[in-house]
Tab-separated table of C-alpha atoms in Angstrom:
chain	number	residue	atom	x	y	z
A	83	MET	CA	-77.887	-55.446	30.684
A	84	ILE	CA	-74.281	-56.782	30.539
A	85	LYS	CA	-73.308	-57.723	26.675
A	86	ILE	CA	-70.351	-60.084	26.159
A	87	LYS	CA	-69.211	-59.799	22.449
A	88	ASP	CA	-66.376	-62.180	20.843
A	89	LEU	CA	-64.521	-62.583	24.207
A	90	LYS	CA	-61.355	-64.295	24.140
A	91	LYS	CA	-58.735	-64.894	26.740
A	92	THR	CA	-55.408	-66.714	26.517
A	93	TYR	CA	-52.866	-67.258	29.414
A	94	ASN	CA	-49.291	-67.632	28.081
A	95	GLY	CA	-50.669	-68.540	24.624
A	96	ARG	CA	-53.139	-71.170	26.074
A	97	PRO	CA	-56.708	-70.630	25.597
A	98	ALA	CA	-59.154	-69.857	28.497
A	99	LEU	CA	-62.150	-68.504	27.054
A	100	TYR	CA	-62.806	-68.627	23.086
A	101	ASN	CA	-65.420	-66.702	21.281
A	102	ILE	CA	-68.107	-66.063	24.156
A	103	ASN	CA	-71.172	-64.342	23.252
A	104	MET	CA	-73.619	-63.931	25.827
A	105	ASP	CA	-76.249	-61.346	27.249
A	106	ILE	CA	-77.269	-61.164	31.024
A	107	ASP	CA	-80.534	-59.290	31.495
A	108	LYS	CA	-81.584	-57.885	34.894
A	109	GLY	CA	-83.339	-60.134	37.331
A	110	GLU	CA	-81.802	-63.338	35.771
A	111	ILE	CA	-80.326	-65.977	38.182
A	112	ILE	CA	-77.860	-67.803	35.887
A	113	GLY	CA	-75.898	-70.564	36.966
A	114	LEU	CA	-72.474	-71.077	35.105
A	115	PHE	CA	-71.440	-74.648	34.869
A	116	GLY	CA	-68.610	-76.526	33.835
A	117	ALA	CA	-65.649	-78.871	34.449
A	118	ASN	CA	-62.349	-77.554	36.525
A	119	GLY	CA	-60.589	-75.424	34.137
A	120	ALA	CA	-63.596	-74.643	31.575
A	121	GLY	CA	-63.275	-70.811	32.159
A	122	LYS	CA	-65.956	-69.978	34.433
A	123	THR	CA	-63.458	-67.887	37.050
A	124	THR	CA	-61.886	-66.303	33.917
A	125	LEU	CA	-65.107	-65.205	32.515
A	126	MET	CA	-66.166	-63.520	35.855
A	127	LYS	CA	-62.791	-62.167	36.104
A	128	CYS	CA	-63.116	-60.784	32.587
A	129	LEU	CA	-66.415	-59.302	33.382
A	130	LEU	CA	-64.984	-57.333	36.545
A	131	GLY	CA	-61.890	-56.078	34.402
A	132	PHE	CA	-59.313	-58.098	36.465
A	133	VAL	CA	-57.787	-59.443	33.311
A	134	ARG	CA	-57.019	-58.516	30.222
A	135	TYR	CA	-59.219	-59.897	27.270
A	136	ASP	CA	-59.922	-59.500	23.704
A	137	GLY	CA	-63.426	-58.861	22.713
A	138	GLU	CA	-66.040	-56.577	24.243
A	139	ILE	CA	-67.836	-56.349	27.568
A	140	THR	CA	-70.360	-53.701	28.258
A	141	LEU	CA	-72.874	-52.488	30.865
A	142	ASP	CA	-75.764	-50.867	29.263
A	143	GLY	CA	-73.840	-50.178	26.515
A	144	GLU	CA	-70.852	-48.637	28.100
A	145	ARG	CA	-67.299	-50.331	29.077
A	146	ILE	CA	-66.856	-51.411	32.548
A	147	THR	CA	-64.592	-49.075	34.255
A	148	ASN	CA	-64.104	-47.608	37.870
A	149	LYS	CA	-67.191	-45.294	37.121
A	150	ASN	CA	-69.511	-48.224	36.996
A	151	ILE	CA	-67.926	-51.075	38.272
A	152	GLY	CA	-69.806	-50.448	41.625
A	153	ARG	CA	-72.900	-51.790	39.842
A	154	ILE	CA	-71.113	-55.114	40.017
A	155	SER	CA	-70.363	-57.180	43.179
A	156	PHE	CA	-68.301	-60.343	43.535
A	157	ALA	CA	-67.968	-63.064	45.980
A	158	THR	CA	-65.393	-65.444	45.564
A	159	SER	CA	-64.099	-68.539	47.548
A	160	GLU	CA	-60.723	-66.856	47.133
A	161	HIS	CA	-62.010	-64.014	49.386
A	162	SER	CA	-61.703	-60.408	48.666
A	163	PHE	CA	-62.047	-58.789	52.113
A	164	PHE	CA	-59.582	-57.466	54.305
A	165	PRO	CA	-58.605	-60.037	56.638
A	166	ASN	CA	-57.333	-57.328	59.308
A	167	LEU	CA	-60.847	-55.614	59.385
A	168	SER	CA	-63.924	-56.408	61.104
A	169	ALA	CA	-67.289	-56.841	59.782
A	170	ALA	CA	-68.039	-53.329	61.253
A	171	ASP	CA	-65.149	-52.082	59.566
A	172	HIS	CA	-65.984	-53.462	56.304
A	173	MET	CA	-69.428	-51.899	56.427
A	174	ALA	CA	-67.812	-48.321	57.042
A	175	PHE	CA	-65.658	-48.991	54.118
A	176	TYR	CA	-68.310	-50.363	51.684
A	177	LYS	CA	-70.593	-47.419	52.807
A	178	ALA	CA	-68.033	-44.905	51.766
A	179	HIS	CA	-67.183	-46.573	48.415
A	180	PHE	CA	-70.697	-47.741	47.288
A	181	PRO	CA	-73.482	-45.223	47.745
A	182	THR	CA	-76.009	-48.195	47.164
A	183	PHE	CA	-74.761	-50.143	50.074
A	184	ARG	CA	-77.483	-51.788	51.822
A	185	LYS	CA	-76.907	-51.340	55.678
A	186	GLU	CA	-80.139	-53.072	56.785
A	187	ARG	CA	-79.508	-56.036	54.541
A	188	PHE	CA	-76.048	-56.424	55.825
A	189	SER	CA	-77.150	-56.135	59.301
A	190	ALA	CA	-79.926	-58.627	58.956
A	191	LEU	CA	-77.796	-61.170	57.098
A	192	MET	CA	-74.898	-60.838	59.786
A	193	GLU	CA	-77.430	-61.704	62.534
A	194	PHE	CA	-79.012	-64.349	60.618
A	195	PHE	CA	-75.690	-66.079	60.064
A	196	SER	CA	-74.489	-65.192	63.839
A	197	LEU	CA	-71.427	-63.626	62.428
A	198	PRO	CA	-69.721	-61.529	64.937
A	199	MET	CA	-69.275	-57.793	63.900
A	200	THR	CA	-66.122	-56.726	65.787
A	201	THR	CA	-63.838	-59.682	65.216
A	202	PRO	CA	-61.301	-59.186	62.373
A	203	LEU	CA	-62.029	-61.495	59.533
A	204	ARG	CA	-58.893	-63.393	59.586
A	205	PHE	CA	-59.960	-65.114	63.057
A	206	MET	CA	-63.065	-66.315	61.404
A	207	SER	CA	-63.609	-69.878	60.173
A	208	THR	CA	-63.633	-70.755	56.490
A	209	GLY	CA	-67.078	-70.935	56.658
A	210	GLN	CA	-67.663	-68.046	58.366
A	211	LYS	CA	-65.478	-66.021	55.927
A	212	ASN	CA	-67.478	-67.461	52.948
A	213	GLN	CA	-70.671	-66.457	54.705
A	214	PHE	CA	-69.191	-62.828	55.119
A	215	GLU	CA	-67.878	-62.982	51.336
A	216	VAL	CA	-71.464	-63.436	50.068
A	217	ILE	CA	-73.139	-61.138	52.797
A	218	LEU	CA	-70.714	-58.310	51.577
A	219	ALA	CA	-71.554	-59.053	47.961
A	220	LEU	CA	-75.193	-58.949	48.352
A	221	SER	CA	-75.118	-55.829	50.614
A	222	GLN	CA	-73.311	-53.689	48.169
A	223	GLY	CA	-76.214	-52.662	46.694
A	224	ALA	CA	-75.119	-53.842	43.091
A	225	GLU	CA	-77.611	-54.732	40.203
A	226	TYR	CA	-75.218	-57.830	39.253
A	227	ILE	CA	-74.048	-60.082	41.812
A	228	LEU	CA	-71.423	-62.475	40.570
A	229	MET	CA	-70.228	-65.298	42.878
A	230	ASP	CA	-67.497	-67.804	42.016
A	231	GLU	CA	-68.028	-70.974	44.160
A	232	PRO	CA	-69.156	-68.913	47.046
A	233	PHE	CA	-70.068	-72.158	49.199
A	234	ALA	CA	-66.980	-73.986	49.035
A	235	GLY	CA	-66.065	-75.303	52.450
A	236	ASN	CA	-69.672	-74.634	53.899
A	237	ASP	CA	-71.815	-77.631	55.207
A	238	ILE	CA	-74.856	-78.720	53.512
A	239	PHE	CA	-77.243	-76.918	56.286
A	240	ASN	CA	-75.401	-73.825	55.652
A	241	ARG	CA	-75.744	-73.727	51.924
A	242	GLU	CA	-79.459	-74.592	52.239
A	243	ASP	CA	-79.749	-71.790	54.678
A	244	PHE	CA	-77.979	-69.531	52.003
A	245	TYR	CA	-80.168	-70.579	49.098
A	246	LYS	CA	-83.396	-69.820	51.156
A	247	VAL	CA	-82.147	-66.283	52.065
A	248	LEU	CA	-80.968	-65.588	48.748
A	249	LEU	CA	-84.383	-66.338	47.067
A	250	GLY	CA	-86.137	-64.659	50.061
A	251	ILE	CA	-84.120	-61.294	49.576
A	252	LEU	CA	-83.481	-60.743	46.079
A	253	GLU	CA	-85.456	-58.006	44.449
A	254	PRO	CA	-86.547	-58.339	40.930
A	255	ASP	CA	-83.845	-56.151	39.240
A	256	GLU	CA	-80.984	-58.071	41.098
A	257	THR	CA	-79.069	-60.288	39.014
A	258	ILE	CA	-77.133	-63.421	39.854
A	259	LEU	CA	-74.343	-65.098	37.925
A	260	LEU	CA	-73.495	-67.892	40.243
A	261	SER	CA	-70.377	-70.539	39.397
A	262	THR	CA	-70.591	-73.701	41.357
A	263	HIS	CA	-70.229	-77.579	40.989
A	264	LEU	CA	-73.015	-78.048	43.378
A	265	ILE	CA	-75.648	-78.304	40.440
A	266	ASP	CA	-78.286	-80.280	41.950
A	267	GLU	CA	-78.325	-77.907	44.890
A	268	VAL	CA	-79.108	-74.936	42.790
A	269	GLU	CA	-81.093	-76.201	39.758
A	270	ASN	CA	-84.543	-75.295	41.722
A	271	PHE	CA	-83.716	-71.671	41.863
A	272	ILE	CA	-81.640	-70.665	38.697
A	273	THR	CA	-83.617	-69.259	35.749
A	274	ARG	CA	-80.993	-69.971	33.100
A	275	ALA	CA	-77.960	-72.225	32.807
A	276	VAL	CA	-74.939	-71.632	30.947
A	277	ILE	CA	-72.287	-74.452	30.390
A	278	LEU	CA	-68.971	-73.741	29.614
A	279	LYS	CA	-66.834	-76.699	27.904
A	280	ASP	CA	-63.407	-76.553	26.439
A	281	HIS	CA	-63.542	-72.844	27.018
A	282	LYS	CA	-66.523	-72.321	25.023
A	283	ILE	CA	-70.283	-71.941	25.732
A	284	ALA	CA	-71.391	-75.344	25.038
A	285	ALA	CA	-75.016	-74.571	26.188
A	286	ASP	CA	-77.230	-71.588	27.367
A	287	VAL	CA	-80.637	-72.687	28.266
A	288	ASN	CA	-83.575	-71.446	30.156
A	289	ALA	CA	-84.325	-73.529	33.483
A	290	SER	CA	-88.068	-73.544	32.094
A	291	ASP	CA	-87.255	-74.727	28.749
A	292	LEU	CA	-85.365	-77.845	30.427
A	293	GLU	CA	-88.354	-78.291	32.816
A	294	ASP	CA	-90.745	-78.419	29.735
A	295	GLU	CA	-88.663	-81.002	28.250
A	296	GLY	CA	-88.550	-83.090	31.320
A	297	LYS	CA	-84.930	-82.936	31.776
A	298	GLY	CA	-82.881	-82.464	35.001
A	299	LEU	CA	-80.089	-79.861	35.004
A	300	VAL	CA	-77.499	-82.714	36.093
A	301	SER	CA	-78.535	-85.107	33.110
A	302	PHE	CA	-78.518	-81.923	30.895
A	303	ILE	CA	-74.947	-80.998	31.937
A	304	LYS	CA	-73.708	-84.615	31.612
A	305	GLU	CA	-75.448	-85.002	28.129
A	306	THR	CA	-73.495	-81.700	26.975
A	307	TYR	CA	-70.429	-83.007	28.094
A	308	SER	CA	-71.044	-86.391	26.689
A	309	TYR	CA	-70.343	-88.136	29.807
A	310	GLN	CA	-70.338	-91.887	29.503
A	311	PRO	CA	-71.828	-93.269	32.471
A	312	GLY	CA	-70.043	-96.964	31.936
A	313	ARG	CA	-66.839	-95.023	31.783
A	314	VAL	CA	-65.936	-95.763	35.473
A	315	MET	CA	-66.998	-99.306	35.072
A	316	ASN	CA	-64.936	-99.707	31.801
A	317	ALA	CA	-61.907	-98.393	33.705
A	318	LEU	CA	-62.385	-100.213	36.929
A	319	ASP	CA	-62.694	-103.708	34.956
A	320	ARG	CA	-59.626	-102.935	32.967
A	321	LEU	CA	-57.578	-101.961	35.941
A	322	ASN	CA	-58.980	-105.370	37.765
A	323	GLY	CA	-58.079	-107.376	34.478
A	324	GLN	CA	-54.577	-106.031	34.521
A	325	ASP	CA	-54.276	-106.815	38.404
A	326	LYS	CA	-55.235	-110.468	37.836
A	327	GLU	CA	-52.685	-110.913	34.704
A	328	GLY	CA	-50.053	-109.202	36.850
A	329	GLY	CA	-50.937	-111.716	39.892
A	330	ARG	CA	-50.492	-114.912	37.704
B	247	MET	CA	-62.120	-36.905	49.164
B	248	LYS	CA	-64.086	-39.407	51.623
B	249	LYS	CA	-63.508	-42.190	49.426
B	250	ARG	CA	-59.740	-41.467	48.812
B	251	ILE	CA	-59.449	-41.003	52.811
B	252	SER	CA	-61.106	-44.215	53.314
B	253	VAL	CA	-58.595	-46.446	51.360
B	254	LEU	CA	-56.200	-45.725	54.080
B	255	PHE	CA	-58.468	-47.208	56.647
B	256	PRO	CA	-57.497	-50.648	56.356
B	257	LEU	CA	-53.726	-49.931	56.790
B	258	ILE	CA	-54.287	-47.417	59.740
B	259	ARG	CA	-56.443	-49.951	61.306
B	260	THR	CA	-53.704	-52.597	61.259
B	261	THR	CA	-50.623	-50.379	61.860
B	262	ALA	CA	-51.863	-47.599	64.164
B	263	LEU	CA	-51.628	-49.660	67.524
B	264	PRO	CA	-48.428	-51.526	66.781
B	265	LEU	CA	-46.613	-48.224	65.375
B	266	THR	CA	-47.620	-46.578	68.875
B	267	ALA	CA	-46.537	-49.650	70.937
B	268	LEU	CA	-43.188	-49.425	68.933
B	269	LEU	CA	-42.454	-45.694	69.492
B	270	ILE	CA	-43.220	-46.162	73.200
B	271	LEU	CA	-40.718	-49.234	73.235
B	272	LEU	CA	-38.251	-47.110	71.369
B	273	SER	CA	-38.303	-44.410	73.993
B	274	GLY	CA	-38.437	-47.009	76.948
B	275	ALA	CA	-35.343	-48.787	75.707
B	276	GLU	CA	-33.561	-45.220	74.983
B	277	TYR	CA	-34.607	-43.851	78.456
B	278	TYR	CA	-33.300	-47.137	80.167
B	279	PHE	CA	-29.898	-46.808	78.381
B	280	PHE	CA	-29.697	-42.883	78.521
B	281	SER	CA	-30.527	-43.038	82.625
B	282	GLN	CA	-27.896	-45.655	83.263
B	283	LYS	CA	-25.318	-43.595	81.200
B	284	LEU	CA	-26.586	-40.379	82.969
B	285	GLY	CA	-26.216	-42.051	86.279
B	286	LEU	CA	-22.464	-42.929	85.530
B	287	ALA	CA	-21.989	-39.274	84.062
B	288	LEU	CA	-23.240	-37.739	87.378
B	289	ASN	CA	-21.225	-39.999	89.331
B	290	ALA	CA	-18.077	-39.111	87.473
B	291	PHE	CA	-19.041	-35.607	87.902
B	292	SER	CA	-19.318	-35.760	91.632
B	293	PHE	CA	-15.655	-36.555	92.107
B	294	PRO	CA	-13.161	-34.132	93.351
B	295	ASP	CA	-12.013	-31.638	91.121
B	296	ALA	CA	-8.877	-33.433	89.841
B	297	GLN	CA	-10.886	-36.473	88.806
B	298	ARG	CA	-14.105	-34.814	88.135
B	299	ARG	CA	-15.426	-35.239	84.261
B	300	ILE	CA	-18.192	-33.628	82.484
B	301	VAL	CA	-19.782	-35.686	79.883
B	302	SER	CA	-21.330	-33.819	77.135
B	303	PHE	CA	-24.644	-34.500	75.806
B	304	ASP	CA	-23.487	-35.723	72.549
B	305	GLU	CA	-21.382	-38.191	74.299
B	306	LEU	CA	-24.140	-39.405	76.386
B	307	ILE	CA	-26.128	-40.036	73.281
B	308	GLU	CA	-23.145	-42.068	71.857
B	309	LEU	CA	-22.630	-44.223	74.820
B	310	SER	CA	-26.506	-44.849	75.089
B	311	ASN	CA	-26.306	-46.658	71.661
B	312	PHE	CA	-29.059	-44.754	70.330
B	313	ASN	CA	-28.119	-45.518	66.690
B	314	PHE	CA	-28.355	-49.319	67.325
B	315	ILE	CA	-31.924	-48.865	69.041
B	316	PHE	CA	-33.101	-46.510	66.353
B	317	LEU	CA	-32.090	-49.184	63.701
B	318	ILE	CA	-33.958	-52.151	65.532
B	319	ALA	CA	-36.940	-49.682	65.719
B	320	PHE	CA	-36.481	-48.837	62.272
B	321	GLY	CA	-36.413	-52.678	61.248
B	322	LEU	CA	-39.330	-53.563	63.329
B	323	LEU	CA	-41.443	-50.835	61.558
B	324	ALA	CA	-40.244	-51.808	57.810
B	325	LEU	CA	-41.403	-55.563	58.986
B	326	LEU	CA	-44.879	-54.362	60.404
B	327	LEU	CA	-45.584	-52.108	57.442
B	328	ALA	CA	-44.530	-55.052	55.147
B	329	LEU	CA	-46.911	-57.526	56.902
B	330	SER	CA	-49.595	-54.989	56.963
B	331	GLY	CA	-49.133	-54.827	53.073
B	332	LEU	CA	-49.503	-58.538	52.653
B	333	ASN	CA	-52.781	-58.629	54.809
B	334	LYS	CA	-52.173	-62.368	55.566
B	335	GLY	CA	-55.023	-64.490	56.820
B	336	GLY	CA	-57.495	-63.338	53.845
B	337	GLY	CA	-57.570	-63.888	50.123
B	338	ASN	CA	-57.021	-61.274	47.331
B	339	ILE	CA	-57.604	-57.888	48.514
B	340	ASN	CA	-56.999	-56.632	44.865
B	341	TYR	CA	-60.339	-57.964	43.975
B	342	THR	CA	-61.776	-55.215	46.226
B	343	VAL	CA	-59.237	-52.659	45.323
B	344	LYS	CA	-59.879	-53.008	41.853
B	345	ARG	CA	-63.703	-52.520	42.206
B	346	LEU	CA	-63.503	-49.410	43.926
B	347	SER	CA	-64.160	-45.969	42.232
B	348	VAL	CA	-60.895	-45.004	43.091
B	349	SER	CA	-58.352	-46.335	40.819
B	350	GLU	CA	-55.690	-48.829	41.434
B	351	LEU	CA	-53.135	-46.401	41.086
B	352	GLU	CA	-54.371	-43.879	43.418
B	353	VAL	CA	-54.956	-46.342	46.099
B	354	HIS	CA	-51.375	-47.585	46.100
B	355	ILE	CA	-50.148	-43.787	45.896
B	356	LEU	CA	-52.386	-43.014	49.004
B	357	TRP	CA	-50.770	-45.978	50.605
B	358	GLY	CA	-47.099	-45.151	49.909
B	359	VAL	CA	-48.121	-41.778	51.303
B	360	TYR	CA	-49.278	-43.177	54.587
B	361	TYR	CA	-45.970	-45.717	54.831
B	362	CYS	CA	-44.144	-42.624	54.105
B	363	LEU	CA	-45.786	-40.858	56.904
B	364	CYS	CA	-45.001	-43.772	59.200
B	365	TYR	CA	-41.321	-43.412	58.818
B	366	PHE	CA	-41.453	-39.788	59.261
B	367	VAL	CA	-43.247	-40.345	62.461
B	368	LEU	CA	-40.673	-42.585	63.571
B	369	CYS	CA	-37.924	-40.073	62.799
B	370	ALA	CA	-39.877	-37.142	64.465
B	371	TRP	CA	-40.541	-39.256	67.479
B	372	GLN	CA	-36.848	-40.217	67.822
B	373	LEU	CA	-35.863	-36.633	67.405
B	374	ALA	CA	-38.604	-35.406	70.033
B	375	THR	CA	-37.190	-38.342	72.477
B	376	ILE	CA	-33.688	-37.098	72.130
B	377	TYR	CA	-34.801	-33.503	72.767
B	378	GLY	CA	-36.806	-34.821	75.855
B	379	PHE	CA	-33.547	-36.348	77.139
B	380	TYR	CA	-31.441	-33.046	76.461
B	381	GLN	CA	-34.238	-31.354	78.731
B	382	VAL	CA	-33.550	-34.124	81.390
B	383	TYR	CA	-29.612	-33.344	80.828
B	384	LEU	CA	-30.069	-29.736	81.262
B	385	ALA	CA	-31.924	-30.196	84.592
B	386	SER	CA	-29.148	-32.417	86.056
B	387	PRO	CA	-26.199	-30.890	87.459
B	388	LEU	CA	-24.034	-31.574	84.444
B	389	GLY	CA	-26.439	-28.914	82.541
B	390	VAL	CA	-25.076	-26.062	84.618
B	391	TYR	CA	-22.107	-26.284	82.117
B	392	ASP	CA	-24.493	-26.273	79.086
B	393	GLY	CA	-24.862	-23.084	77.271
B	394	GLY	CA	-28.189	-23.992	75.687
B	395	MET	CA	-26.783	-24.619	72.337
B	396	THR	CA	-25.422	-28.351	73.049
B	397	PHE	CA	-28.462	-29.731	71.186
B	398	PHE	CA	-27.715	-28.139	68.243
B	399	LEU	CA	-23.860	-28.857	68.493
B	400	ALA	CA	-24.676	-32.340	69.183
B	401	SER	CA	-26.563	-32.474	65.702
B	402	TYR	CA	-23.162	-31.623	64.102
B	403	ARG	CA	-21.311	-34.400	66.113
B	404	VAL	CA	-23.714	-37.305	66.624
B	405	PRO	CA	-24.348	-38.844	62.922
B	406	LEU	CA	-28.006	-40.029	63.937
B	407	LEU	CA	-28.997	-36.732	65.284
B	408	HIS	CA	-27.508	-35.072	62.291
B	409	SER	CA	-29.456	-37.262	59.916
B	410	LEU	CA	-32.584	-36.583	61.826
B	411	MET	CA	-32.134	-32.959	62.151
B	412	PRO	CA	-29.752	-31.974	59.373
B	413	LEU	CA	-30.171	-28.058	59.837
B	414	SER	CA	-28.452	-26.332	57.196
B	415	ASP	CA	-27.317	-29.348	55.554
B	416	MET	CA	-29.365	-29.428	52.300
B	417	THR	CA	-27.815	-32.099	50.662
B	418	ARG	CA	-28.931	-34.576	53.830
B	419	LEU	CA	-32.151	-33.026	53.898
B	420	ILE	CA	-32.895	-33.979	50.170
B	421	CYS	CA	-31.421	-37.312	50.870
B	422	ASN	CA	-33.787	-37.972	53.568
B	423	LEU	CA	-36.765	-36.696	51.508
B	424	VAL	CA	-35.642	-39.352	48.854
B	425	LEU	CA	-35.465	-41.853	51.438
B	426	LEU	CA	-38.760	-41.233	52.797
B	427	ILE	CA	-40.334	-41.354	49.559
B	428	SER	CA	-38.406	-44.352	48.373
B	429	LEU	CA	-39.506	-46.080	51.452
B	430	GLY	CA	-42.999	-45.078	50.811
B	431	VAL	CA	-43.537	-46.220	47.330
B	432	CYS	CA	-41.694	-49.382	47.607
B	433	HIS	CA	-43.877	-50.516	50.459
B	434	ALA	CA	-46.879	-49.769	48.224
B	435	ILE	CA	-45.295	-51.921	45.398
B	436	PHE	CA	-44.210	-54.460	47.965
B	437	SER	CA	-47.722	-55.477	48.602
B	438	LEU	CA	-48.519	-55.551	45.333
B	439	ARG	CA	-45.851	-57.613	43.962
B	440	VAL	CA	-46.195	-60.188	46.936
B	441	ARG	CA	-50.158	-60.555	46.005
B	442	ARG	CA	-48.907	-60.978	42.366
B	443	GLY	CA	-46.337	-63.723	43.346
B	444	GLU	CA	-43.466	-61.592	42.354
B	445	LYS	CA	-40.195	-60.903	43.899
B	446	PRO	CA	-40.168	-57.589	46.051
B	447	MET	CA	-36.569	-57.000	45.662
B	448	ALA	CA	-36.876	-52.990	45.656
B	449	LEU	CA	-38.011	-52.834	49.269
B	450	ILE	CA	-35.468	-55.022	50.521
B	451	VAL	CA	-32.723	-53.008	48.739
B	452	VAL	CA	-34.155	-49.817	50.016
B	453	ILE	CA	-34.384	-50.779	53.672
B	454	TRP	CA	-30.885	-52.057	53.485
B	455	LEU	CA	-29.808	-48.907	52.149
B	456	ALA	CA	-31.390	-46.894	54.677
B	457	ALA	CA	-30.269	-49.202	57.516
B	458	PHE	CA	-26.674	-48.780	56.529
B	459	PHE	CA	-26.299	-45.647	55.327
B	460	PHE	CA	-29.039	-43.258	57.322
B	461	SER	CA	-26.894	-42.417	59.968
B	462	SER	CA	-23.749	-40.502	58.765
B	463	GLY	CA	-21.915	-37.361	59.808
B	464	THR	CA	-21.632	-33.776	58.591
B	465	ALA	CA	-19.931	-33.112	55.271
B	466	SER	CA	-20.566	-36.308	53.487
B	467	PHE	CA	-21.854	-34.737	50.218
B	468	GLY	CA	-20.497	-38.057	48.143
B	469	HIS	CA	-22.397	-40.279	50.669
B	470	ASP	CA	-25.546	-38.513	50.354
B	471	ALA	CA	-25.491	-38.226	46.605
B	472	PHE	CA	-24.806	-41.934	46.342
B	473	LEU	CA	-27.505	-42.868	48.553
B	474	SER	CA	-29.959	-40.504	46.796
B	475	ILE	CA	-29.094	-41.840	43.239
B	476	ALA	CA	-29.225	-45.493	44.590
B	477	LEU	CA	-32.399	-44.848	46.137
B	478	ILE	CA	-33.889	-43.208	42.894
B	479	ILE	CA	-32.827	-45.576	40.550
B	480	THR	CA	-34.019	-48.555	42.716
B	481	THR	CA	-37.400	-46.911	43.335
B	482	LEU	CA	-37.798	-45.848	39.624
B	483	THR	CA	-36.942	-49.610	38.393
B	484	ALA	CA	-39.547	-50.977	40.979
B	485	MET	CA	-42.417	-48.415	39.466
B	486	PHE	CA	-41.463	-49.266	35.845
B	487	ASN	CA	-41.814	-53.019	36.511
B	488	ILE	CA	-44.982	-52.720	38.508
B	489	TRP	CA	-46.886	-50.091	36.310
B	490	GLY	CA	-44.879	-50.504	33.053
B	491	GLU	CA	-47.041	-53.171	31.854
B	492	GLN	CA	-50.407	-54.860	32.692
B	493	HIS	CA	-51.030	-57.479	34.967
B	494	ASP	CA	-53.871	-59.977	35.271
B	495	GLU	CA	-54.958	-60.780	38.598
């Protein structure tokens, strides 16, 4: 289990995360939602030790260091692969560094998405790079798979394929923490939703509880964010009114 | 051990072929100029006794502009290694480097050793190429007048050859060692600094120092001492700046 206790993070004095307390159990598929700048990426970077933070993050009671970080994989739309290496090179590299690397899963996913094995990654399209990034994260053999906007730049068909594959291949002890803005696309397969607002956890609910209450994830998030549906119309009315006054 | 060696793989994959091509180009360019100058030297040698002129091996090296060609090759290697460290066309490879069981510091030390080795290979190749040309010189009619020691004598007369093969000049040997280490360390730091959006000044300074001060003649203790101290200060400053404080990715 990953345990986050009193996590705080600031960038040059500006808060990025404040008082985050959260447990991530094995086998969960957690959707991490929030507006831009809410702290989703920063939370993942704290988990991976990419940034300094205050508070405590432990994996099965131990701090996350080089010794146990292999139990966590990471897919990001920023991409983390070596652009001059091919998929085959990455497979060899990952096999050397992660003893749990799943070669069969890697090969199957590469074949499913028809990605070339010998072309250097820098020559692939953005969509293909995203696919490869996620394939690497899923094949590392990690128990905790963090995905930060992994499908940014992929078309809807591609994303749907991925969701299906993801659900088909995940094993019971594999955990996903998925940050995305595509809420309606993931709401059917996440088991838990964590919503960040103003750098804090504003809501942390089980998907089944939402279902029992008959609430959709999108409306729940809007409710959490106190989203006013009439906001756009009011703004447009005001703007149109100003135009008319200006035209007189 | 396998894990540690494998962190070199991305670099080797990117640089091995271009480095090989660069070495071949270096030898090719030098052969072109050397053969031209050797032809002229043989022509001068074939004149009647009064006009005959024997061009020595060190004169041939100087005339063939090896110093200038080596400088270009050095600059190209610096560019190649800097570009390989940048990993253009992808994202943030630090996200992967930081997730390895080998620490980030170890990874960059190993990369520094590799960069250092690349420069060593360039120097060794240049030396071997010049030695190859010496064999060609020996096989020519001009070689008849050579006592077999010209290659070593040339190392005292030609600044480039002296820097590549300092023989008993210990200060130059130490200076070369400092230069290789500085180049390796500053290249490793360069890639890290650029990925962090910082200015990689140390590498530029070290390359500039190497390019302008590497080739120098014998008995230049002051020159070697200045170069070594400047390199050590630049490298240590860069190291302190990069590892003196923690950085966020």
